[in-house]
mmCIF file of N, CA and C in Angstrom:
data_model
loop_
_atom_site.group_PDB
_atom_site.id
_atom_site.type_symbol
_atom_site.label_atom_id
_atom_site.label_comp_id
_atom_site.label_asym_id
_atom_site.label_seq_id
_atom_site.Cartn_x
_atom_site.Cartn_y
_atom_site.Cartn_z
ATOM 1 N N VAL A 1 -12.916 -2.750 -182.901
ATOM 2 C CA VAL A 1 -13.749 -3.429 -182.082
ATOM 3 C C VAL A 1 -15.247 -3.147 -182.492
ATOM 4 N N LEU A 2 -16.036 -3.720 -182.564
ATOM 5 C CA LEU A 2 -17.479 -3.731 -182.954
ATOM 6 C C LEU A 2 -18.346 -3.319 -181.789
ATOM 7 N N GLU A 3 -18.757 -2.167 -181.960
ATOM 8 C CA GLU A 3 -19.487 -1.405 -180.561
ATOM 9 C C GLU A 3 -21.097 -1.221 -180.861
ATOM 10 N N VAL A 4 -21.360 -1.148 -182.238
ATOM 11 C CA VAL A 4 -22.655 -0.819 -182.839
ATOM 12 C C VAL A 4 -23.050 -1.631 -184.042
ATOM 13 N N LEU A 5 -23.927 -2.426 -183.918
ATOM 14 C CA LEU A 5 -24.436 -3.394 -184.913
ATOM 15 C C LEU A 5 -25.878 -3.043 -185.148
ATOM 16 N N ASP A 6 -26.254 -2.489 -186.292
ATOM 17 C CA ASP A 6 -27.498 -2.136 -186.761
ATOM 18 C C ASP A 6 -27.748 -2.911 -187.858
ATOM 19 N N LEU A 7 -28.805 -3.904 -187.818
ATOM 20 C CA LEU A 7 -29.334 -4.554 -188.739
ATOM 21 C C LEU A 7 -30.863 -4.575 -188.904
ATOM 22 N N SER A 8 -31.161 -3.456 -188.607
ATOM 23 C CA SER A 8 -32.714 -3.089 -188.573
ATOM 24 C C SER A 8 -33.334 -2.963 -189.996
ATOM 25 N N PHE A 9 -34.238 -3.637 -190.340
ATOM 26 C CA PHE A 9 -35.218 -3.703 -191.549
ATOM 27 C C PHE A 9 -34.286 -4.211 -192.672
ATOM 28 N N CYS A 10 -33.359 -5.357 -192.437
ATOM 29 C CA CYS A 10 -32.606 -5.944 -193.374
ATOM 30 C C CYS A 10 -33.376 -7.109 -194.092
ATOM 31 N N SER A 11 -34.552 -7.453 -193.667
ATOM 32 C CA SER A 11 -35.297 -8.729 -193.973
ATOM 33 C C SER A 11 -34.472 -9.875 -193.604
ATOM 34 N N ILE A 12 -33.938 -9.817 -192.667
ATOM 35 C CA ILE A 12 -33.378 -11.172 -191.903
ATOM 36 C C ILE A 12 -34.316 -12.045 -191.557
ATOM 37 N N LYS A 13 -33.953 -13.341 -191.809
ATOM 38 C CA LYS A 13 -34.858 -14.560 -191.478
ATOM 39 C C LYS A 13 -34.424 -15.520 -190.712
ATOM 40 N N GLY A 14 -35.180 -16.246 -189.908
ATOM 41 C CA GLY A 14 -34.291 -17.381 -189.167
ATOM 42 C C GLY A 14 -34.156 -16.873 -187.670
ATOM 43 N N SER A 15 -33.570 -17.669 -186.901
ATOM 44 C CA SER A 15 -33.349 -17.373 -185.363
ATOM 45 C C SER A 15 -32.167 -16.632 -185.139
ATOM 46 N N ILE A 16 -32.020 -16.044 -183.936
ATOM 47 C CA ILE A 16 -30.611 -15.159 -183.607
ATOM 48 C C ILE A 16 -29.726 -16.274 -183.134
ATOM 49 N N PRO A 17 -28.466 -16.233 -183.842
ATOM 50 C CA PRO A 17 -27.574 -17.321 -183.518
ATOM 51 C C PRO A 17 -27.096 -16.904 -181.968
ATOM 52 N N ASP A 18 -26.798 -18.130 -181.281
ATOM 53 C CA ASP A 18 -26.139 -18.077 -179.871
ATOM 54 C C ASP A 18 -24.755 -17.247 -179.883
ATOM 55 N N SER A 19 -23.995 -17.296 -181.040
ATOM 56 C CA SER A 19 -22.610 -16.618 -181.124
ATOM 57 C C SER A 19 -22.910 -15.132 -181.051
ATOM 58 N N ILE A 20 -23.952 -14.398 -180.956
ATOM 59 C CA ILE A 20 -24.248 -13.102 -180.907
ATOM 60 C C ILE A 20 -23.693 -12.777 -179.742
ATOM 61 N N GLY A 21 -23.635 -13.505 -178.696
ATOM 62 C CA GLY A 21 -23.064 -13.327 -177.213
ATOM 63 C C GLY A 21 -21.610 -13.080 -177.211
ATOM 64 N N TRP A 22 -20.904 -13.404 -178.285
ATOM 65 C CA TRP A 22 -19.586 -13.440 -178.238
ATOM 66 C C TRP A 22 -18.988 -12.102 -178.485
ATOM 67 N N LEU A 23 -19.778 -11.154 -178.895
ATOM 68 C CA LEU A 23 -19.628 -9.797 -179.354
ATOM 69 C C LEU A 23 -19.529 -8.926 -178.014
ATOM 70 N N SER A 24 -18.615 -9.239 -177.160
ATOM 71 C CA SER A 24 -18.455 -8.766 -175.775
ATOM 72 C C SER A 24 -18.390 -7.208 -175.676
ATOM 73 N N LYS A 25 -17.915 -6.406 -176.609
ATOM 74 C CA LYS A 25 -17.792 -5.059 -176.589
ATOM 75 C C LYS A 25 -18.911 -4.428 -177.191
ATOM 76 N N LEU A 26 -20.012 -4.968 -177.597
ATOM 77 C CA LEU A 26 -21.045 -4.654 -178.185
ATOM 78 C C LEU A 26 -22.005 -3.574 -177.388
ATOM 79 N N LYS A 27 -21.992 -2.353 -177.832
ATOM 80 C CA LYS A 27 -22.993 -1.366 -176.887
ATOM 81 C C LYS A 27 -24.465 -1.061 -177.343
ATOM 82 N N VAL A 28 -24.680 -1.377 -178.704
ATOM 83 C CA VAL A 28 -25.785 -1.100 -179.425
ATOM 84 C C VAL A 28 -26.017 -2.169 -180.197
ATOM 85 N N LEU A 29 -27.290 -2.902 -180.194
ATOM 86 C CA LEU A 29 -27.644 -3.909 -181.024
ATOM 87 C C LEU A 29 -28.806 -3.706 -181.343
ATOM 88 N N LEU A 30 -29.232 -3.498 -182.828
ATOM 89 C CA LEU A 30 -30.499 -2.939 -183.392
ATOM 90 C C LEU A 30 -30.780 -4.122 -184.262
ATOM 91 N N LEU A 31 -31.963 -4.963 -183.972
ATOM 92 C CA LEU A 31 -32.199 -6.089 -185.076
ATOM 93 C C LEU A 31 -33.879 -5.918 -185.326
ATOM 94 N N SER A 32 -34.264 -4.710 -185.081
ATOM 95 C CA SER A 32 -35.765 -4.541 -185.230
ATOM 96 C C SER A 32 -36.261 -4.483 -186.749
ATOM 97 N N GLY A 33 -37.588 -4.866 -186.964
ATOM 98 C CA GLY A 33 -38.113 -4.962 -188.247
ATOM 99 C C GLY A 33 -37.532 -5.895 -189.150
ATOM 100 N N ASN A 34 -37.197 -7.091 -188.737
ATOM 101 C CA ASN A 34 -36.874 -8.225 -189.534
ATOM 102 C C ASN A 34 -37.972 -9.323 -189.358
ATOM 103 N N PHE A 35 -37.495 -10.531 -189.787
ATOM 104 C CA PHE A 35 -38.486 -11.736 -189.559
ATOM 105 C C PHE A 35 -37.860 -12.729 -188.772
ATOM 106 N N LEU A 36 -37.180 -12.270 -187.647
ATOM 107 C CA LEU A 36 -36.639 -13.171 -186.589
ATOM 108 C C LEU A 36 -37.684 -13.835 -186.148
ATOM 109 N N THR A 37 -37.355 -15.275 -185.830
ATOM 110 C CA THR A 37 -38.236 -16.278 -185.075
ATOM 111 C C THR A 37 -37.397 -16.822 -184.070
ATOM 112 N N GLY A 38 -38.039 -17.615 -183.172
ATOM 113 C CA GLY A 38 -37.470 -18.420 -182.256
ATOM 114 C C GLY A 38 -37.285 -17.599 -180.886
ATOM 115 N N ARG A 39 -36.376 -18.167 -180.107
ATOM 116 C CA ARG A 39 -36.214 -17.324 -178.620
ATOM 117 C C ARG A 39 -34.818 -16.589 -178.811
ATOM 118 N N MET A 40 -34.925 -15.659 -177.853
ATOM 119 C CA MET A 40 -33.714 -14.767 -177.550
ATOM 120 C C MET A 40 -32.699 -15.706 -176.978
ATOM 121 N N PRO A 41 -31.443 -15.724 -177.543
ATOM 122 C CA PRO A 41 -30.400 -16.515 -176.928
ATOM 123 C C PRO A 41 -30.077 -15.947 -175.436
ATOM 124 N N SER A 42 -29.959 -17.124 -174.618
ATOM 125 C CA SER A 42 -29.336 -16.822 -173.352
ATOM 126 C C SER A 42 -28.113 -16.281 -173.341
ATOM 127 N N THR A 43 -27.212 -16.244 -174.550
ATOM 128 C CA THR A 43 -25.894 -15.740 -174.463
ATOM 129 C C THR A 43 -26.012 -14.280 -174.617
ATOM 130 N N PHE A 44 -27.043 -13.528 -174.648
ATOM 131 C CA PHE A 44 -27.425 -11.918 -174.536
ATOM 132 C C PHE A 44 -26.943 -11.731 -173.395
ATOM 133 N N GLY A 45 -26.968 -12.324 -172.254
ATOM 134 C CA GLY A 45 -26.476 -12.016 -170.943
ATOM 135 C C GLY A 45 -25.022 -11.765 -170.771
ATOM 136 N N ASN A 46 -24.050 -12.263 -172.006
ATOM 137 C CA ASN A 46 -22.941 -11.800 -172.096
ATOM 138 C C ASN A 46 -22.590 -10.473 -172.549
ATOM 139 N N LEU A 47 -23.509 -9.816 -173.150
ATOM 140 C CA LEU A 47 -23.395 -8.530 -173.752
ATOM 141 C C LEU A 47 -23.426 -7.478 -172.558
ATOM 142 N N THR A 48 -22.558 -7.536 -171.630
ATOM 143 C CA THR A 48 -22.654 -6.654 -170.344
ATOM 144 C C THR A 48 -22.438 -5.189 -170.615
ATOM 145 N N ARG A 49 -21.826 -4.873 -171.721
ATOM 146 C CA ARG A 49 -21.627 -3.457 -172.023
ATOM 147 C C ARG A 49 -22.781 -2.912 -172.964
ATOM 148 N N LEU A 50 -23.916 -3.711 -173.229
ATOM 149 C CA LEU A 50 -24.945 -3.148 -174.008
ATOM 150 C C LEU A 50 -25.773 -2.102 -173.437
ATOM 151 N N SER A 51 -26.071 -1.018 -174.100
ATOM 152 C CA SER A 51 -27.003 -0.040 -173.688
ATOM 153 C C SER A 51 -27.983 0.213 -174.308
ATOM 154 N N VAL A 52 -28.274 -0.518 -175.546
ATOM 155 C CA VAL A 52 -29.566 -0.461 -176.298
ATOM 156 C C VAL A 52 -29.620 -1.842 -176.905
ATOM 157 N N LEU A 53 -30.779 -2.392 -176.784
ATOM 158 C CA LEU A 53 -31.130 -3.633 -177.416
ATOM 159 C C LEU A 53 -32.478 -3.562 -178.157
ATOM 160 N N ASN A 54 -32.644 -3.472 -179.314
ATOM 161 C CA ASN A 54 -33.909 -3.420 -179.955
ATOM 162 C C ASN A 54 -34.134 -4.632 -180.725
ATOM 163 N N LEU A 55 -35.331 -5.407 -180.559
ATOM 164 C CA LEU A 55 -35.690 -6.620 -181.089
ATOM 165 C C LEU A 55 -37.077 -6.468 -181.645
ATOM 166 N N SER A 56 -37.689 -5.258 -181.657
ATOM 167 C CA SER A 56 -39.107 -4.900 -181.779
ATOM 168 C C SER A 56 -39.417 -5.288 -183.411
ATOM 169 N N GLY A 57 -40.503 -5.588 -183.648
ATOM 170 C CA GLY A 57 -41.021 -5.831 -185.110
ATOM 171 C C GLY A 57 -40.646 -7.255 -185.637
ATOM 172 N N ASN A 58 -40.279 -8.129 -184.849
ATOM 173 C CA ASN A 58 -40.067 -9.506 -185.047
ATOM 174 C C ASN A 58 -41.051 -10.468 -184.533
ATOM 175 N N SER A 59 -40.889 -11.738 -184.788
ATOM 176 C CA SER A 59 -41.802 -12.780 -184.186
ATOM 177 C C SER A 59 -41.002 -13.802 -183.375
ATOM 178 N N LEU A 60 -40.415 -13.024 -182.418
ATOM 179 C CA LEU A 60 -39.608 -13.981 -181.445
ATOM 180 C C LEU A 60 -40.675 -14.597 -180.592
ATOM 181 N N SER A 61 -40.491 -15.945 -179.933
ATOM 182 C CA SER A 61 -41.384 -16.550 -179.091
ATOM 183 C C SER A 61 -40.610 -16.934 -177.946
ATOM 184 N N GLY A 62 -41.414 -17.346 -176.816
ATOM 185 C CA GLY A 62 -40.673 -18.077 -175.530
ATOM 186 C C GLY A 62 -40.420 -16.975 -174.603
ATOM 187 N N THR A 63 -40.015 -17.068 -173.446
ATOM 188 C CA THR A 63 -39.615 -16.213 -172.446
ATOM 189 C C THR A 63 -38.212 -15.434 -172.546
ATOM 190 N N VAL A 64 -38.213 -14.434 -172.004
ATOM 191 C CA VAL A 64 -36.827 -13.588 -171.696
ATOM 192 C C VAL A 64 -35.866 -14.428 -170.853
ATOM 193 N N PRO A 65 -34.948 -14.920 -171.538
ATOM 194 C CA PRO A 65 -33.989 -15.673 -170.660
ATOM 195 C C PRO A 65 -33.369 -14.779 -169.342
ATOM 196 N N ASP A 66 -33.110 -15.696 -168.129
ATOM 197 C CA ASP A 66 -32.831 -15.040 -166.863
ATOM 198 C C ASP A 66 -31.548 -14.198 -167.167
ATOM 199 N N SER A 67 -30.756 -14.793 -168.178
ATOM 200 C CA SER A 67 -29.532 -13.989 -168.123
ATOM 201 C C SER A 67 -29.540 -12.514 -168.786
ATOM 202 N N VAL A 68 -30.698 -12.219 -169.232
ATOM 203 C CA VAL A 68 -30.838 -10.710 -169.683
ATOM 204 C C VAL A 68 -30.984 -9.959 -168.616
ATOM 205 N N SER A 69 -31.219 -10.464 -167.350
ATOM 206 C CA SER A 69 -31.308 -9.519 -166.085
ATOM 207 C C SER A 69 -29.900 -8.909 -165.836
ATOM 208 N N LYS A 70 -28.715 -9.384 -166.497
ATOM 209 C CA LYS A 70 -27.370 -8.744 -166.318
ATOM 210 C C LYS A 70 -27.423 -7.569 -167.091
ATOM 211 N N LEU A 71 -28.323 -7.193 -168.097
ATOM 212 C CA LEU A 71 -28.382 -6.001 -168.730
ATOM 213 C C LEU A 71 -29.030 -4.989 -168.201
ATOM 214 N N ALA A 72 -29.039 -4.746 -166.821
ATOM 215 C CA ALA A 72 -29.842 -3.882 -166.113
ATOM 216 C C ALA A 72 -29.841 -2.397 -166.560
ATOM 217 N N ASN A 73 -28.898 -1.902 -167.043
ATOM 218 C CA ASN A 73 -28.650 -0.588 -167.545
ATOM 219 C C ASN A 73 -28.983 -0.259 -169.060
ATOM 220 N N ALA A 74 -29.496 -1.429 -169.670
ATOM 221 C CA ALA A 74 -29.934 -1.294 -171.232
ATOM 222 C C ALA A 74 -31.148 -0.849 -171.314
ATOM 223 N N GLN A 75 -31.313 -0.086 -172.429
ATOM 224 C CA GLN A 75 -32.829 0.163 -172.931
ATOM 225 C C GLN A 75 -33.220 -0.975 -173.819
ATOM 226 N N ILE A 76 -34.224 -1.878 -173.312
ATOM 227 C CA ILE A 76 -34.721 -3.000 -174.167
ATOM 228 C C ILE A 76 -36.031 -2.774 -174.779
ATOM 229 N N ALA A 77 -36.287 -3.070 -175.965
ATOM 230 C CA ALA A 77 -37.221 -2.971 -176.780
ATOM 231 C C ALA A 77 -37.655 -4.303 -177.362
ATOM 232 N N LEU A 78 -38.814 -5.180 -176.894
ATOM 233 C CA LEU A 78 -39.201 -6.278 -177.429
ATOM 234 C C LEU A 78 -40.271 -6.523 -178.336
ATOM 235 N N SER A 79 -41.189 -5.443 -178.322
ATOM 236 C CA SER A 79 -42.276 -5.489 -179.195
ATOM 237 C C SER A 79 -42.603 -4.341 -179.721
#
């Protein structure tokens, strides 16, 4: 079971795939310091066990999806 995914500073380019929301057991998602663009997927709302989400140091645009409000207990870093 994947609970921690740390892809920080891996020079990842492009957008975050919607399929990230399928990782329902994920507790920590670290994607900081990459070259991610586009919007935060609304499927992040499916990650209800998430306690840490770090997307800082990327070039994401748009608004935070309403579904992210389901992650009320998560520490979220966006900038």
